[in-house]
């Protein structure tokens, strides 16, 4: 009898779903990861905010693990997001105190560590890149780093391989009822990392967003600046050449866009900027999360978010927690997956709508933000309040947040959502 649970993708959704299956009695779990090894270095990552939704989801997946105490120490508390434009005009402040600033690498690492505390039942195969799957045969084809082709026959497949998911796209080519919509972010970003504890007057518990530069501090004392690269951005921001002229241009750019962050970074770090990865993505929306009671879509493969929403990792680990809760309700795997699709699809699509609106800002949206701020006493908390502000102490469903947002803004034309 084939009892293999095959998970494609070794990120938060991949490791989180491995824990969800193991917690519900599955003992033969394999995670395929295309990278040759697990690199948790900040140099290869970017900052994220772990909110109440995300932290509680991971605690549920950890059960009574000894790593729960490590989770409680993960990240630096974020009291406020301060948004400024131009030379320093403050246009918005979002209060929190409930979000912890960390990195994708650190969250992935603690989930990975927990998978290695499960009596060897969860196996991680690095250097295995999924190419396609076969619905009829219940198989996944992958290629190893040596070029060898391997075929895995599985009882269940989890597509947790990101917004460019090959498993999801292969499923969609075989099941016409799986519709996949994607919209590019329209920006990329690259990260600068400081030395430990550089001299600065910036508040370590404030995240600064000024002129498309997101500056924040990690718990280890290093600061990061995520630099947005839009289609009309200067070419040197995307360059891989750490030439003196490019470094000088970068220095001038930082001085113009957010001068307070310039002193955080040494000249050597400005050079390293040009060797770092450039991150990008697409907003993703799918018609269903479970295909033929065999494959389940999780994380970015199902609802790729957008950095400004702050929900990428948080929604991914919540996917895994909700999957576990659905599997706990029945001993029948197919029924558990059907329950998950029914329980989660509305929220997954709502998250996609929130992300789409963030990637396509409009004048109407700017007016709405101003008006909702002025009349907050009457209109109630904003979606930002409910996602990562004071209101996020009690986690609300994404679909409920979207419904509240629609009600708030109907008199102003409503949110800018995709047309189906």
Coordinates of C-alpha atoms in Angstrom, one line a residue:
X1 CA 0.0 0.0 0.0
X2 CA 1.4 3.4 -1.0
X3 CA 1.4 5.7 2.0
X4 CA 3.9 8.4 0.8
X5 CA 3.0 12.0 1.4
X6 CA 5.2 13.9 -1.1
X7 CA 5.8 17.6 -0.5
X8 CA 7.3 19.7 -3.2
X9 CA 9.1 22.8 -1.9
X10 CA 11.3 23.3 1.2
X11 CA 10.0 26.6 2.4
X12 CA 7.6 27.6 5.2
X13 CA 4.6 26.0 3.5
X14 CA 6.6 22.8 2.7
X15 CA 8.0 22.2 6.2
X16 CA 4.8 23.4 7.8
X17 CA 2.7 21.0 5.9
X18 CA 5.1 18.1 6.7
X19 CA 4.5 18.9 10.4
X20 CA 0.7 19.0 9.8
X21 CA 0.7 15.6 8.2
X22 CA 3.0 14.1 10.8
X23 CA 0.9 15.5 13.6
X24 CA -2.1 13.7 12.2
X25 CA -0.5 10.3 12.0
X26 CA 1.3 10.1 8.7
X27 CA 4.8 8.7 9.0
X28 CA 6.2 8.4 5.5
X29 CA 6.8 12.0 4.5
X30 CA 9.3 13.3 1.9
X31 CA 10.0 16.9 1.1
X32 CA 11.7 17.7 -2.3
X33 CA 13.8 20.9 -2.3
X34 CA 15.5 22.1 -5.5
X35 CA 18.3 23.9 -3.7
X36 CA 21.4 21.8 -3.1
X37 CA 21.3 22.5 0.7
X38 CA 19.5 24.5 3.3
X39 CA 21.1 27.9 3.5
X40 CA 19.7 30.0 6.4
X41 CA 22.1 32.9 5.9
X42 CA 20.5 36.4 6.0
X43 CA 22.6 37.2 2.9
X44 CA 20.2 35.0 1.0
X45 CA 17.0 36.2 2.6
X46 CA 14.8 39.2 3.2
X47 CA 12.9 40.7 6.2
X48 CA 9.4 39.6 7.1
X49 CA 7.0 40.3 9.9
X50 CA 5.7 37.4 12.0
X51 CA 2.3 38.4 13.3
X52 CA -0.1 36.8 15.7
X53 CA -1.7 34.8 12.9
X54 CA 1.7 33.4 11.9
X55 CA 3.1 32.8 15.4
X56 CA 0.0 31.0 16.7
X57 CA -0.1 28.8 13.5
X58 CA 3.5 27.7 14.1
X59 CA 2.8 27.0 17.8
X60 CA -0.1 24.8 16.7
X61 CA 2.1 22.9 14.3
X62 CA 4.8 22.5 17.0
X63 CA 2.4 21.0 19.5
X64 CA 4.5 20.5 22.7
X65 CA 7.9 20.9 21.0
X66 CA 10.9 22.2 22.9
X67 CA 11.4 24.6 20.0
X68 CA 8.3 26.6 21.1
X69 CA 10.5 28.6 23.5
X70 CA 12.8 29.4 20.6
X71 CA 9.9 30.6 18.5
X72 CA 8.9 33.0 21.3
X73 CA 12.4 34.6 21.0
X74 CA 12.2 34.9 17.2
X75 CA 12.3 38.5 15.9
X76 CA 12.4 42.0 17.2
X77 CA 9.1 43.6 18.3
X78 CA 7.7 46.1 15.8
X79 CA 5.8 49.0 17.5
X80 CA 5.2 51.1 14.4
X81 CA 5.4 51.4 10.6
X82 CA 6.3 54.9 9.6
X83 CA 5.6 55.9 6.0
X84 CA 7.2 59.0 4.6
X85 CA 7.5 60.4 1.1
X86 CA 9.8 63.0 -0.5
X87 CA 12.4 64.6 1.8
X88 CA 10.6 63.3 4.9
X89 CA 6.9 64.1 4.8
X90 CA 5.2 61.7 7.2
X91 CA 2.0 60.4 5.5
X92 CA 1.0 57.5 7.7
X93 CA 1.9 55.7 10.9
X94 CA 0.6 52.2 11.7
X95 CA 0.8 51.1 15.3
X96 CA 1.3 47.5 16.3
X97 CA 3.5 46.0 19.0
X98 CA 2.1 42.6 18.0
X99 CA 4.4 41.8 15.0
X100 CA 8.0 40.6 15.3
X101 CA 10.5 41.6 12.6
X102 CA 12.6 38.6 11.5
X103 CA 13.6 37.1 8.1
X104 CA 12.2 34.4 5.9
X105 CA 15.4 32.4 6.5
X106 CA 14.9 32.4 10.3
X107 CA 11.3 31.3 10.1
X108 CA 12.1 28.6 7.6
X109 CA 15.0 27.4 9.8
X110 CA 12.9 26.9 12.9
X111 CA 10.3 24.9 10.9
X112 CA 13.1 22.8 9.3
X113 CA 14.6 22.1 12.7
X114 CA 11.3 20.8 14.0
X115 CA 10.9 18.5 11.0
X116 CA 14.2 17.0 12.1
X117 CA 12.8 16.2 15.6
X118 CA 10.2 13.8 14.2
X119 CA 12.0 10.4 14.6
X120 CA 13.2 10.4 11.0
X121 CA 9.6 10.2 9.6
X122 CA 10.1 13.4 7.6
X123 CA 12.9 13.1 5.0
X124 CA 14.3 16.2 3.2
X125 CA 15.8 15.5 -0.3
X126 CA 17.8 18.5 -1.4
X127 CA 18.8 18.9 -5.0
X128 CA 15.5 17.5 -6.3
X129 CA 13.6 19.8 -8.6
X130 CA 10.0 18.9 -9.6
X131 CA 9.3 18.9 -13.3
X132 CA 5.8 17.7 -13.7
X133 CA 3.1 15.4 -12.2
X134 CA 0.7 12.8 -13.6
X135 CA -2.8 12.9 -12.1
X136 CA -3.8 9.5 -13.5
X137 CA -0.7 7.7 -12.4
X138 CA -0.4 9.7 -9.1
X139 CA 3.2 10.4 -9.9
X140 CA 5.6 13.3 -9.6
X141 CA 8.7 13.5 -11.9
X142 CA 11.7 15.4 -10.6
X143 CA 15.3 15.9 -11.7
X144 CA 18.3 15.6 -9.3
X145 CA 21.3 18.0 -9.2
X146 CA 23.2 15.3 -11.1
X147 CA 20.7 15.3 -13.9
X148 CA 19.1 12.0 -13.0
X149 CA 15.3 11.7 -13.4
X150 CA 13.3 10.3 -10.5
X151 CA 9.7 9.3 -10.3
X152 CA 7.7 9.4 -7.0
X153 CA 4.4 7.7 -6.7
X154 CA 2.5 9.2 -3.8
X155 CA -0.7 8.9 -1.8
X156 CA -0.9 12.7 -1.6
X157 CA 1.1 15.5 -3.2
X158 CA 1.5 19.0 -1.7
X159 CA 2.4 21.8 -4.1
X160 CA 4.4 24.2 -1.9
X161 CA 6.9 25.2 -4.6
X162 CA 6.1 28.9 -4.8
X163 CA 4.4 31.3 -7.2
X164 CA 6.0 29.6 -10.2
X165 CA 4.8 26.2 -9.0
X166 CA 5.5 23.6 -11.6
X167 CA 3.3 21.1 -9.8
X168 CA 0.3 23.5 -9.9
X169 CA 0.8 24.4 -13.5
X170 CA 1.2 20.7 -14.5
X171 CA -2.1 20.0 -12.6
X172 CA -3.8 22.8 -14.4
X173 CA -2.8 21.4 -17.7
X174 CA -4.6 18.1 -16.8
X175 CA -7.6 19.4 -14.9
X176 CA -9.4 22.2 -16.7
X177 CA -11.4 23.0 -13.6
X178 CA -8.2 24.3 -12.0
X179 CA -8.0 27.9 -13.1
X180 CA -4.8 29.9 -12.3
X181 CA -4.7 33.7 -12.6
X182 CA -1.5 35.6 -12.1
X183 CA -0.5 39.3 -12.1
X184 CA 3.2 40.3 -11.8
X185 CA 4.1 42.5 -8.8
X186 CA 5.4 45.2 -11.2
X187 CA 8.4 45.6 -9.0
X188 CA 11.5 43.7 -7.8
X189 CA 13.5 44.2 -4.6
X190 CA 17.1 43.8 -3.4
X191 CA 18.4 43.9 0.1
X192 CA 21.3 45.7 1.9
X193 CA 22.5 44.3 5.2
X194 CA 24.5 46.3 7.8
X195 CA 27.2 45.1 10.1
X196 CA 26.1 44.4 13.7
X197 CA 24.9 47.4 15.6
X198 CA 25.9 50.3 13.4
X199 CA 25.6 53.7 14.9
X200 CA 22.2 55.2 14.1
X201 CA 19.4 57.3 15.6
X202 CA 16.8 55.2 14.0
X203 CA 14.4 53.4 16.4
X204 CA 15.0 49.6 16.3
X205 CA 11.3 49.0 17.0
X206 CA 10.1 51.1 14.1
X207 CA 10.0 49.9 10.5
X208 CA 10.6 52.8 8.1
X209 CA 9.1 53.0 4.6
X210 CA 10.4 56.0 2.7
X211 CA 10.4 56.5 -1.1
X212 CA 10.2 52.7 -1.7
X213 CA 13.0 51.8 0.7
X214 CA 12.0 49.5 3.6
X215 CA 14.4 49.8 6.5
X216 CA 14.2 47.6 9.6
X217 CA 16.4 45.9 12.2
X218 CA 16.9 42.2 13.0
X219 CA 17.3 40.8 16.4
X220 CA 21.0 40.1 15.9
X221 CA 21.7 43.8 15.6
X222 CA 21.9 44.1 11.8
X223 CA 19.8 46.5 9.8
X224 CA 18.4 45.8 6.4
X225 CA 17.1 48.1 3.6
X226 CA 14.9 46.5 1.0
X227 CA 15.2 48.6 -2.1
X228 CA 12.2 48.4 -4.5
X229 CA 13.1 48.3 -8.2
X230 CA 10.2 49.3 -10.4
X231 CA 10.1 49.2 -14.1
X232 CA 11.2 52.8 -14.4
X233 CA 14.0 52.5 -11.8
X234 CA 17.6 53.5 -12.6
X235 CA 19.4 50.6 -14.4
X236 CA 22.2 50.4 -11.8
X237 CA 19.8 49.1 -9.1
X238 CA 19.5 45.9 -11.1
X239 CA 23.1 45.7 -12.1
X240 CA 25.4 42.8 -11.1
X241 CA 28.5 44.9 -11.5
X242 CA 30.0 46.3 -8.2
X243 CA 31.9 49.0 -10.0
X244 CA 33.0 52.2 -8.3
X245 CA 30.6 54.1 -10.5
X246 CA 27.6 51.9 -9.6
X247 CA 28.5 52.0 -5.9
X248 CA 28.7 55.8 -6.1
X249 CA 25.3 55.9 -7.8
X250 CA 23.8 53.7 -5.1
X251 CA 25.2 56.0 -2.4
X252 CA 23.7 59.0 -4.1
X253 CA 20.4 57.2 -4.5
X254 CA 20.2 56.3 -0.8
X255 CA 21.1 59.9 0.2
X256 CA 18.3 61.2 -2.0
X257 CA 15.6 58.6 -1.1
X258 CA 16.2 57.9 2.6
X259 CA 19.4 59.7 3.9
X260 CA 19.0 58.4 7.4
X261 CA 19.6 54.9 6.3
X262 CA 22.9 55.7 4.4
X263 CA 25.1 55.6 7.5
X264 CA 24.0 52.0 8.3
X265 CA 25.9 50.5 5.4
X266 CA 29.6 50.4 4.8
X267 CA 31.2 50.9 1.4
X268 CA 31.9 47.1 1.3
X269 CA 28.2 46.4 1.8
X270 CA 27.2 48.8 -1.0
X271 CA 29.5 46.7 -3.2
X272 CA 27.9 43.5 -2.0
X273 CA 24.5 44.8 -2.9
X274 CA 25.3 44.2 -6.6
X275 CA 26.0 40.5 -5.9
X276 CA 22.8 39.8 -4.0
X277 CA 19.7 38.1 -5.4
X278 CA 16.8 40.2 -6.8
X279 CA 13.5 39.0 -5.5
X280 CA 10.2 39.2 -7.4
X281 CA 6.9 37.5 -7.6
X282 CA 3.3 37.5 -8.9
X283 CA -0.1 37.7 -7.3
X284 CA -1.7 34.3 -7.7
X285 CA -5.4 33.3 -7.5
X286 CA -6.7 29.8 -8.1
X287 CA -10.2 28.4 -8.5
X288 CA -9.6 25.5 -6.0
X289 CA -6.9 24.3 -3.6
X290 CA -7.4 20.5 -3.9
X291 CA -7.2 18.6 -7.2
X292 CA -8.7 15.2 -7.7
X293 CA -8.6 14.5 -3.9
X294 CA -4.8 14.0 -4.4
X295 CA -2.9 17.2 -4.7
X296 CA -3.2 20.3 -2.4
X297 CA -1.9 23.8 -3.2
X298 CA -0.4 25.7 -0.3
X299 CA 1.4 29.0 0.3
X300 CA 2.5 31.0 -2.7
X301 CA 1.5 28.3 -5.1
X302 CA -2.1 29.0 -4.0
X303 CA -2.2 32.7 -3.1
X304 CA 1.1 34.4 -3.6
X305 CA 0.9 37.6 -1.6
X306 CA 2.8 40.8 -1.9
X307 CA 5.5 42.2 0.5
X308 CA 3.4 45.3 1.4
X309 CA 0.6 43.1 2.8
X310 CA 3.0 41.4 5.3
X311 CA 1.1 38.2 4.9
X312 CA 3.3 35.9 2.8
X313 CA 4.8 33.7 5.6
X314 CA 1.9 34.2 8.0
X315 CA -0.7 33.0 5.5
X316 CA 1.5 30.0 4.5
X317 CA 1.9 28.7 8.0
X318 CA -1.8 29.3 8.6
X319 CA -2.6 27.2 5.6
X320 CA -0.7 24.4 7.3
X321 CA -2.4 24.8 10.6
X322 CA -5.9 24.8 8.9
X323 CA -4.9 21.7 6.9
X324 CA -3.9 19.9 10.1
X325 CA -7.2 20.9 11.7
X326 CA -9.1 19.5 8.7
X327 CA -7.1 16.2 8.8
X328 CA -7.8 15.9 12.5
X329 CA -11.5 15.8 11.8
X330 CA -11.4 12.5 9.8
X331 CA -9.2 9.5 9.3
X332 CA -10.0 9.6 5.5
X333 CA -7.3 11.6 3.7
X334 CA -9.5 12.4 0.7
X335 CA -12.2 13.7 3.0
X336 CA -9.7 15.8 5.0
X337 CA -8.5 17.4 1.8
X338 CA -12.0 18.2 0.7
X339 CA -12.7 19.8 4.1
X340 CA -9.5 21.9 3.6
X341 CA -10.6 23.1 0.2
X342 CA -14.0 24.1 1.5
X343 CA -12.6 25.8 4.6
X344 CA -9.7 27.7 3.0
X345 CA -10.6 28.7 -0.6
X346 CA -12.5 31.8 0.2
X347 CA -9.8 33.1 2.4
X348 CA -7.1 32.2 -0.1
X349 CA -8.9 34.2 -2.8
X350 CA -9.5 37.1 -0.4
X351 CA -5.8 37.3 0.3
X352 CA -5.1 37.3 -3.4
X353 CA -7.6 40.3 -3.8
X354 CA -5.8 42.2 -1.0
X355 CA -2.4 41.6 -2.7
X356 CA -3.8 42.6 -6.1
X357 CA -5.0 45.9 -4.8
X358 CA -1.6 46.5 -3.2
X359 CA 0.2 45.9 -6.5
X360 CA -2.1 48.2 -8.5
X361 CA -2.5 51.4 -6.4
X362 CA -5.0 53.9 -7.8
X363 CA -5.9 57.5 -7.1
X364 CA -9.2 56.2 -5.8
X365 CA -7.4 54.0 -3.3
X366 CA -5.3 56.9 -2.1
X367 CA -8.4 58.9 -1.5
X368 CA -10.0 56.0 0.3
X369 CA -7.0 55.7 2.7
X370 CA -7.2 59.4 3.5
X371 CA -10.9 59.4 4.1
X372 CA -10.9 56.2 6.2
X373 CA -8.2 57.8 8.3
X374 CA -10.2 61.0 8.8
X375 CA -13.5 59.1 9.6
X376 CA -12.0 56.1 11.4
X377 CA -14.2 56.8 14.4
X378 CA -17.2 56.0 12.2
X379 CA -15.8 53.5 9.7
X380 CA -13.9 51.3 12.2
X381 CA -10.5 49.7 11.9
X382 CA -8.7 49.6 8.6
X383 CA -7.6 46.4 7.0
X384 CA -4.0 47.2 8.1
X385 CA -5.2 47.4 11.7
X386 CA -6.7 43.9 11.3
X387 CA -3.8 42.4 9.6
X388 CA -0.9 43.7 11.7
X389 CA -2.1 46.5 13.9
X390 CA -3.7 46.5 17.3
X391 CA -6.8 44.7 16.0
X392 CA -4.7 41.7 14.9
X393 CA -4.5 40.5 18.5
X394 CA -7.6 38.5 17.6
X395 CA -7.0 36.8 14.2
X396 CA -9.7 37.4 11.6
X397 CA -10.3 35.5 8.4
X398 CA -9.0 37.2 5.3
X399 CA -12.5 36.9 3.8
X400 CA -14.0 38.8 6.7
X401 CA -11.3 41.5 6.5
X402 CA -12.1 41.9 2.8
X403 CA -15.8 42.1 3.4
X404 CA -15.2 44.8 6.1
X405 CA -13.0 46.7 3.6
X406 CA -15.7 46.6 0.9
X407 CA -18.3 47.9 3.3
X408 CA -16.0 50.7 4.4
X409 CA -15.2 51.8 0.9
X410 CA -18.4 51.2 -1.1
X411 CA -19.3 54.8 -0.9
X412 CA -15.9 55.7 -2.3
X413 CA -16.0 53.2 -5.2
X414 CA -14.8 50.1 -3.4
X415 CA -11.4 48.4 -3.5
X416 CA -9.5 47.8 -6.7
X417 CA -9.9 44.0 -7.1
X418 CA -9.2 41.8 -10.2
X419 CA -12.1 41.0 -12.5
X420 CA -12.7 37.3 -12.8

